[in-house]
mmCIF file of C-alpha atoms in Angstrom:
data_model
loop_
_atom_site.group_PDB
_atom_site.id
_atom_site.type_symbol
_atom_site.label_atom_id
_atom_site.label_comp_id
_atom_site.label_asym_id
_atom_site.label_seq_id
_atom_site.Cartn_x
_atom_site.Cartn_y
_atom_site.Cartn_z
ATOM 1 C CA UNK A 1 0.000 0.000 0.000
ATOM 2 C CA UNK A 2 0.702 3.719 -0.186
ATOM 3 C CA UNK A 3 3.633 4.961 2.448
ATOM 4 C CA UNK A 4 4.744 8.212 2.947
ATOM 5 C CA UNK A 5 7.967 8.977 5.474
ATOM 6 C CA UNK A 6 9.089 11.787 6.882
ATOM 7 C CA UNK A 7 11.715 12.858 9.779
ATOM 8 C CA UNK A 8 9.844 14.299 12.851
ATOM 9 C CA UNK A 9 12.181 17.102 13.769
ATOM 10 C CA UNK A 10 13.879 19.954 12.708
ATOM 11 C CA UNK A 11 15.314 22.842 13.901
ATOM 12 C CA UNK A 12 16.591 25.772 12.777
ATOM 13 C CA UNK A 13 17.479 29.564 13.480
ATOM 14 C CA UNK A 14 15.620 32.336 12.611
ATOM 15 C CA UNK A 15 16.329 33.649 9.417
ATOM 16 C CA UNK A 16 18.003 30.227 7.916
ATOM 17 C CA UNK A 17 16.471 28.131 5.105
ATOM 18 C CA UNK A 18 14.737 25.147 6.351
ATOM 19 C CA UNK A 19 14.546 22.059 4.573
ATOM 20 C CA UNK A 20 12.030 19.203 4.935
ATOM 21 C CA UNK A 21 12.144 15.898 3.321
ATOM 22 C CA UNK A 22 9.462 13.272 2.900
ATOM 23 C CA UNK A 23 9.866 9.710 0.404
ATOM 24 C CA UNK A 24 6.583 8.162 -0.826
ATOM 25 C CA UNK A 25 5.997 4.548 -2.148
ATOM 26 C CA UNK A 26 2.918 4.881 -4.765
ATOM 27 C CA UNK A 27 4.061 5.371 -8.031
ATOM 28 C CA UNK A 28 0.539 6.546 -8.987
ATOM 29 C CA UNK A 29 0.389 9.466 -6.520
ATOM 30 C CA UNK A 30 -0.403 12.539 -8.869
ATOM 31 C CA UNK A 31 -0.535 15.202 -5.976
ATOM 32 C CA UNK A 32 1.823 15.592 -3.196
ATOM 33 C CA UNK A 33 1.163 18.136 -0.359
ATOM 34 C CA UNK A 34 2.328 20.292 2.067
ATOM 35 C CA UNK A 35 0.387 20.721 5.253
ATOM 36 C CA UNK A 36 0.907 22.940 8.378
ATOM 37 C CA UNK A 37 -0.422 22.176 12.043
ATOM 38 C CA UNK A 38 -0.452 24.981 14.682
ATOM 39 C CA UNK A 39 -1.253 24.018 18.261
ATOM 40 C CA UNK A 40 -4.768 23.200 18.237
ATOM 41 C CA UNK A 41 -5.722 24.001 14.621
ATOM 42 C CA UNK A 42 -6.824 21.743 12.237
ATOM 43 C CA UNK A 43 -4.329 20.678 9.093
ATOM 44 C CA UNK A 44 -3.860 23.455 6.528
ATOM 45 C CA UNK A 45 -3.140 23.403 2.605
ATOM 46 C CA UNK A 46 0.482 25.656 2.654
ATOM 47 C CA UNK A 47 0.914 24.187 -1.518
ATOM 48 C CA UNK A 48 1.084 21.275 -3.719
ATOM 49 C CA UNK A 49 2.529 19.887 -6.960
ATOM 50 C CA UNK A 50 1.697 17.862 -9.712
ATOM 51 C CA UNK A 51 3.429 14.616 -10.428
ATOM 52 C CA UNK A 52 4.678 15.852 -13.922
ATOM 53 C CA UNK A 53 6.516 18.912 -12.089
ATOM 54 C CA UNK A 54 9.717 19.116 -10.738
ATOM 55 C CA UNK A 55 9.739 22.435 -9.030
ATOM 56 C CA UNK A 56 7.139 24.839 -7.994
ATOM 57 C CA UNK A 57 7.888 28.453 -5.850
ATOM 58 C CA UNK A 58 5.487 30.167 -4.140
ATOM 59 C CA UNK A 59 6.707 33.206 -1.724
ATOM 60 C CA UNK A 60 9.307 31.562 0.518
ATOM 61 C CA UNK A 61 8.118 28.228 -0.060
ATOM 62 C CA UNK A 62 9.974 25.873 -2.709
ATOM 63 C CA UNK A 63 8.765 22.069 -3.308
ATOM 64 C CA UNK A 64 11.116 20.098 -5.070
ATOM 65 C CA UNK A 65 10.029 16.736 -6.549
ATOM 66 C CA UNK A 66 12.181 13.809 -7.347
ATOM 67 C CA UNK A 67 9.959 11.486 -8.993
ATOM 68 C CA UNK A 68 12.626 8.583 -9.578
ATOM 69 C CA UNK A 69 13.809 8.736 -6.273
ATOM 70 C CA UNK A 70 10.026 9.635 -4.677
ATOM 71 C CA UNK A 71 11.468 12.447 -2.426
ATOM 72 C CA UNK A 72 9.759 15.505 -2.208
ATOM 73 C CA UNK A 73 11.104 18.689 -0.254
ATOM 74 C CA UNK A 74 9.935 22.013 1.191
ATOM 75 C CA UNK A 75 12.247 24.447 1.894
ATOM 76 C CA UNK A 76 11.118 27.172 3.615
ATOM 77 C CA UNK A 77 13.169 30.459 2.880
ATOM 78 C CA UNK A 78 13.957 33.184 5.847
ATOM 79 C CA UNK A 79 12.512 30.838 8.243
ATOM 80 C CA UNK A 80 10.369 33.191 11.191
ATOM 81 C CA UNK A 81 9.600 31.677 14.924
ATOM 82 C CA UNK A 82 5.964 31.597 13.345
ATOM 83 C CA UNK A 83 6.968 28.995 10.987
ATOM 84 C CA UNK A 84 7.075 26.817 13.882
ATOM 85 C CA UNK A 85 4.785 24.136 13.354
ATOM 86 C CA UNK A 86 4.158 20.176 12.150
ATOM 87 C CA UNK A 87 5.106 20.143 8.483
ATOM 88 C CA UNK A 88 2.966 17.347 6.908
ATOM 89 C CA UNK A 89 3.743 15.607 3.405
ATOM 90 C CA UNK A 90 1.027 13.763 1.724
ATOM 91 C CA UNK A 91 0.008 12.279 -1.373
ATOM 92 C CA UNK A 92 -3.261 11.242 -3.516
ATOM 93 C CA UNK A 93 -3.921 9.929 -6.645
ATOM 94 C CA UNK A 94 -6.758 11.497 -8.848
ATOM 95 C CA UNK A 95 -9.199 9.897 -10.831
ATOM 96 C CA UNK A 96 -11.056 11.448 -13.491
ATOM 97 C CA UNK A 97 -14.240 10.184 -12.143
ATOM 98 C CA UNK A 98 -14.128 11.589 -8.533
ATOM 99 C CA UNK A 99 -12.478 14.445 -10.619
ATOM 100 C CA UNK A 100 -10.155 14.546 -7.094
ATOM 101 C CA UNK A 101 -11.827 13.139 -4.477
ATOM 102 C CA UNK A 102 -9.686 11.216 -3.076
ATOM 103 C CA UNK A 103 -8.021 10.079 0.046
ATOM 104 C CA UNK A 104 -4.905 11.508 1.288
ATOM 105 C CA UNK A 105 -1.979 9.417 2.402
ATOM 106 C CA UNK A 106 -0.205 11.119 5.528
ATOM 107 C CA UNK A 107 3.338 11.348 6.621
ATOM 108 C CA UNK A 108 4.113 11.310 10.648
ATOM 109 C CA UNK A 109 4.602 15.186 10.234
ATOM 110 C CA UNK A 110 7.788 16.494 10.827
ATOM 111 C CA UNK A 111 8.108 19.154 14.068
ATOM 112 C CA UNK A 112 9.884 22.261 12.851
ATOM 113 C CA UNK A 113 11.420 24.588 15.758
ATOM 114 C CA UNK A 114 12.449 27.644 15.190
ATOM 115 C CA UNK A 115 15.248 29.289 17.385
ATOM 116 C CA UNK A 116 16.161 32.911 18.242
ATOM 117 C CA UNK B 1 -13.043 32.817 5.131
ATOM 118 C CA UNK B 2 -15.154 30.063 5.323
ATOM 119 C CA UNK B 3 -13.804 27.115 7.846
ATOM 120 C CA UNK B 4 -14.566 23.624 9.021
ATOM 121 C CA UNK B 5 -15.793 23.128 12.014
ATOM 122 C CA UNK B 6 -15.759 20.511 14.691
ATOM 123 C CA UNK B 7 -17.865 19.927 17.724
ATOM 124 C CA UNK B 8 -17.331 18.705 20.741
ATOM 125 C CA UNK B 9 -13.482 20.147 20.642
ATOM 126 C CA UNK B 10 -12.600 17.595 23.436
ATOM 127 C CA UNK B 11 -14.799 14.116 24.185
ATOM 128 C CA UNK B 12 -14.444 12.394 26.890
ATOM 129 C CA UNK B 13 -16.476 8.559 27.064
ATOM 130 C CA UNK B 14 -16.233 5.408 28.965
ATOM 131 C CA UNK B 15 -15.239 2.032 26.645
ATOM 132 C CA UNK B 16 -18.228 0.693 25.204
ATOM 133 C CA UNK B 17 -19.988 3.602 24.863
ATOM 134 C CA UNK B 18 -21.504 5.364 21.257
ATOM 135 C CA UNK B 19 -19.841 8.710 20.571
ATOM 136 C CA UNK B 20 -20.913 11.004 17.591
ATOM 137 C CA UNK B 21 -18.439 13.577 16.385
ATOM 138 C CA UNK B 22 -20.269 16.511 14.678
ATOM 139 C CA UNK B 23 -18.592 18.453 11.738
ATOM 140 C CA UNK B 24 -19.814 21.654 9.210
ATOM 141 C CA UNK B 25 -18.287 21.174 6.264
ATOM 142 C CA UNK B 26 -17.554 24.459 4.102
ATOM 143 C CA UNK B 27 -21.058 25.234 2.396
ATOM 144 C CA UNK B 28 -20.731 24.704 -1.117
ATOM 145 C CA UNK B 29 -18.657 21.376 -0.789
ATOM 146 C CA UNK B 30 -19.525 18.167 -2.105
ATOM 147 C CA UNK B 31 -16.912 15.520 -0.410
ATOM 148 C CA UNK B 32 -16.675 15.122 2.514
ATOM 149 C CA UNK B 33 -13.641 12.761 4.683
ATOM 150 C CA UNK B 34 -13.322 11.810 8.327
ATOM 151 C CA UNK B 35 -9.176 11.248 9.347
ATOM 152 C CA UNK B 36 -7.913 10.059 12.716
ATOM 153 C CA UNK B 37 -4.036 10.550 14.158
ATOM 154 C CA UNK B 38 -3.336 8.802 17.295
ATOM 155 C CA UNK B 39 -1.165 10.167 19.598
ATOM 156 C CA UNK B 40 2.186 10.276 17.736
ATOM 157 C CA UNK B 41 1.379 8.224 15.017
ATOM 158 C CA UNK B 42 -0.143 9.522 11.296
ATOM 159 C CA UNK B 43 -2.498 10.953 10.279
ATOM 160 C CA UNK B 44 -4.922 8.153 8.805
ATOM 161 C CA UNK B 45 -7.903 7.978 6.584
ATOM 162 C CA UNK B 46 -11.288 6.403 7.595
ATOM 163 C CA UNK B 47 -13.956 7.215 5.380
ATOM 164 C CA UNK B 48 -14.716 9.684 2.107
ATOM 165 C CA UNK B 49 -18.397 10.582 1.254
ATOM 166 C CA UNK B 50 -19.764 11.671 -1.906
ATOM 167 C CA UNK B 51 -23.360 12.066 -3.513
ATOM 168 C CA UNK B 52 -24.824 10.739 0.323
ATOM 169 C CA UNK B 53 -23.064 7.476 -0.045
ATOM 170 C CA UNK B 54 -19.436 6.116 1.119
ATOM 171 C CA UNK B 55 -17.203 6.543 -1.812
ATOM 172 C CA UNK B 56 -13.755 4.800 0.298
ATOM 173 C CA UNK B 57 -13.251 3.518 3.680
ATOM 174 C CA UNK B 58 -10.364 2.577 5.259
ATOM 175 C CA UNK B 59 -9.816 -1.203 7.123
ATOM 176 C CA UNK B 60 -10.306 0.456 10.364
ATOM 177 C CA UNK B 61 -13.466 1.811 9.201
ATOM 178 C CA UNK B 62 -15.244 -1.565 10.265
ATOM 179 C CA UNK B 63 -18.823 -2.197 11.440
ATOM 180 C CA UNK B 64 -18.351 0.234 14.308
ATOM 181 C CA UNK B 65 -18.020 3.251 12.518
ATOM 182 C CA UNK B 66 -20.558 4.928 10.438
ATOM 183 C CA UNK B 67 -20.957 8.170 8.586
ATOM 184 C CA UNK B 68 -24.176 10.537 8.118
ATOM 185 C CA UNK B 69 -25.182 13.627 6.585
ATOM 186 C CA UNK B 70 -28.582 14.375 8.635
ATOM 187 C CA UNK B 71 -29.076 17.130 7.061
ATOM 188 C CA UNK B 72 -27.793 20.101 4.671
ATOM 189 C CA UNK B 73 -24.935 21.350 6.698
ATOM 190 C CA UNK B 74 -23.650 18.542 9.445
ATOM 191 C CA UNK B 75 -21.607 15.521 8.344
ATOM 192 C CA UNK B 76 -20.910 13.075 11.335
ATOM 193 C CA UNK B 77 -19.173 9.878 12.551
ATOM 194 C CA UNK B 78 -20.345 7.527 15.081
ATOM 195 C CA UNK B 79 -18.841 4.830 16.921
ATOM 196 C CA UNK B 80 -20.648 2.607 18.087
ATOM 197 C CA UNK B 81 -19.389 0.877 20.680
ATOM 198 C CA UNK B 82 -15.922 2.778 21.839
ATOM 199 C CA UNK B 83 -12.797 0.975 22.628
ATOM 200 C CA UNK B 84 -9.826 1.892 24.116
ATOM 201 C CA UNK B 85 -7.641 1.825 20.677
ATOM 202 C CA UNK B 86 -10.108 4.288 19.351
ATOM 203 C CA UNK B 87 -8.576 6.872 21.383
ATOM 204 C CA UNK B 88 -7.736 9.729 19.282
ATOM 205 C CA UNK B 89 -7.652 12.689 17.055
ATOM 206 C CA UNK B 90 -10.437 12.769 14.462
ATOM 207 C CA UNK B 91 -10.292 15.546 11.695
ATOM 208 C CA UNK B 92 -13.183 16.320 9.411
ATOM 209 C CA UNK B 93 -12.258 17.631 6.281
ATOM 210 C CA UNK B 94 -14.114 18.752 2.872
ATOM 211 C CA UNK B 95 -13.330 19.180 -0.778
ATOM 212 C CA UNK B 96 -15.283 20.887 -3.496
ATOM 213 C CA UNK B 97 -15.630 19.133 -7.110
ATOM 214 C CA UNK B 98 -12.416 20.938 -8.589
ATOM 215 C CA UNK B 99 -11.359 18.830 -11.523
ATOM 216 C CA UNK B 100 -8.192 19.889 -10.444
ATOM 217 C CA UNK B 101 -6.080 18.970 -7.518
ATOM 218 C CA UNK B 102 -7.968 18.101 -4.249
ATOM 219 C CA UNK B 103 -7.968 20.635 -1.471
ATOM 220 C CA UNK B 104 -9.156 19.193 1.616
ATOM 221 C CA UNK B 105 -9.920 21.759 4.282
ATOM 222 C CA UNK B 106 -9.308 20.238 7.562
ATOM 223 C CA UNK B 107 -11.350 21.329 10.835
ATOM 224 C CA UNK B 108 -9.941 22.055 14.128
ATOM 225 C CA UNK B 109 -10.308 18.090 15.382
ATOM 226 C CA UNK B 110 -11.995 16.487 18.019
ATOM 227 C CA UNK B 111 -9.865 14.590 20.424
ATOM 228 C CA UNK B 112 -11.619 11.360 21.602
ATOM 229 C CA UNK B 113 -10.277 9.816 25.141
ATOM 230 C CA UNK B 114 -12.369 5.972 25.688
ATOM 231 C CA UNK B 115 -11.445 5.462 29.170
#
């Protein structure tokens, strides 16, 4: 079955790059995801990338995506203290007939700390 | 913005007992997915729900567990009969018919303690 792996911590100092790496096992995953988790808030969308992309930037945030390897990355530029969160990776296939509603497949989350 | 919600935030229940976890999906969504993460393990899928009917379930969406959509706006999950494994987070989440990628918006949770 699907499996998606990630490290659970990281941490950094304010202002470095932060990098966070996740490996998934489905060859037919067609999204992967990045998800953020503050204390006590639910899981939210930060961005995502298509299986037939390699790289996609968005503000600070880069996702890189190795699609021989499986690896997928988010580095998070000028890291802030309110970047501090779980990072979530996650994957889902899409089907034209649910036209993509579809299950995600969850990482462990990864804990990202940010230090003064 | 509109948001997910989740009610009770925090449930409390003795083993063997039925517990129903309430959610309000965003308004104009159609799908509608019930996730559980126990405590420091991942975040898994139970059950997707589409059109009033299951579209996926997970294995450890068995007997127990069922979904409903009483009406217009709530979307819940019952178990029936607790146990102490089911001891968890539960996250609601809902997707609108995109064509595109699928953007689940997640609600707050609903942490579940079967004592």
């Amino acid at each position: 079955g699907e499996d998606v792996e990630q490290s659970l911590f990281l941490s950094v100092r304010e202002g470095d790059s932060s990098v966070i790496n996740c490996t998934y096992t489905d060859s037919s995953s067609t999204y992967l995801y990045w998800y953020k988790q503050e204390p006590g808030a639910g899981l939210q969308l930060l961005t995502y990338i298509f299986s037939n992309m390699d790289m996609k930037q968005d503000q600070r945030l880069t996702v890189l995506l190795n699609k021989k390897d499986k690896h997928l990355s988010l580095r998070i530029a000028d890291t802030q203290t309110g970047d501090s969160a779980i990072y979530f990776c996650a994957e889902s296939p899409w089907t034209a007939f649910t036209g993509g509603g579809n299950k995600l497949t969850f990482g462990t989350g990864t804990q990202l700390k940010v230090e003064l | 913005e509109p948001e997910v919600t989740q009610t009770p935030s925090h449930q409390v229940t003795q083993m063997g007992q039925e517990v129903i976890l309430r959610c309000v999906p965003i308004s104009n969504h159609l799908y509608f997915y019930w996730y559980r993460q126990i405590l420091g393990q991942k975040v898994e899928f139970l059950v997707s729900f589409y059109n009033n009917e299951i579209s996926e379930k997970s294995e450890i969406f068995d007997d127990q567990f069922s979904v409903e959509r009483p009406d217009g706006s709530n979307f819940t999950l019952k178990i029936r009969s607790t146990k102490l494994e089911d001891s968890a987070m539960y996250f609601c989440a809902s997707s609108s018919f995109t064509g595109e990628y699928n953007e689940q918006f997640f609600g707050p949770g609903t942490r579940l303690t079967v004592l």
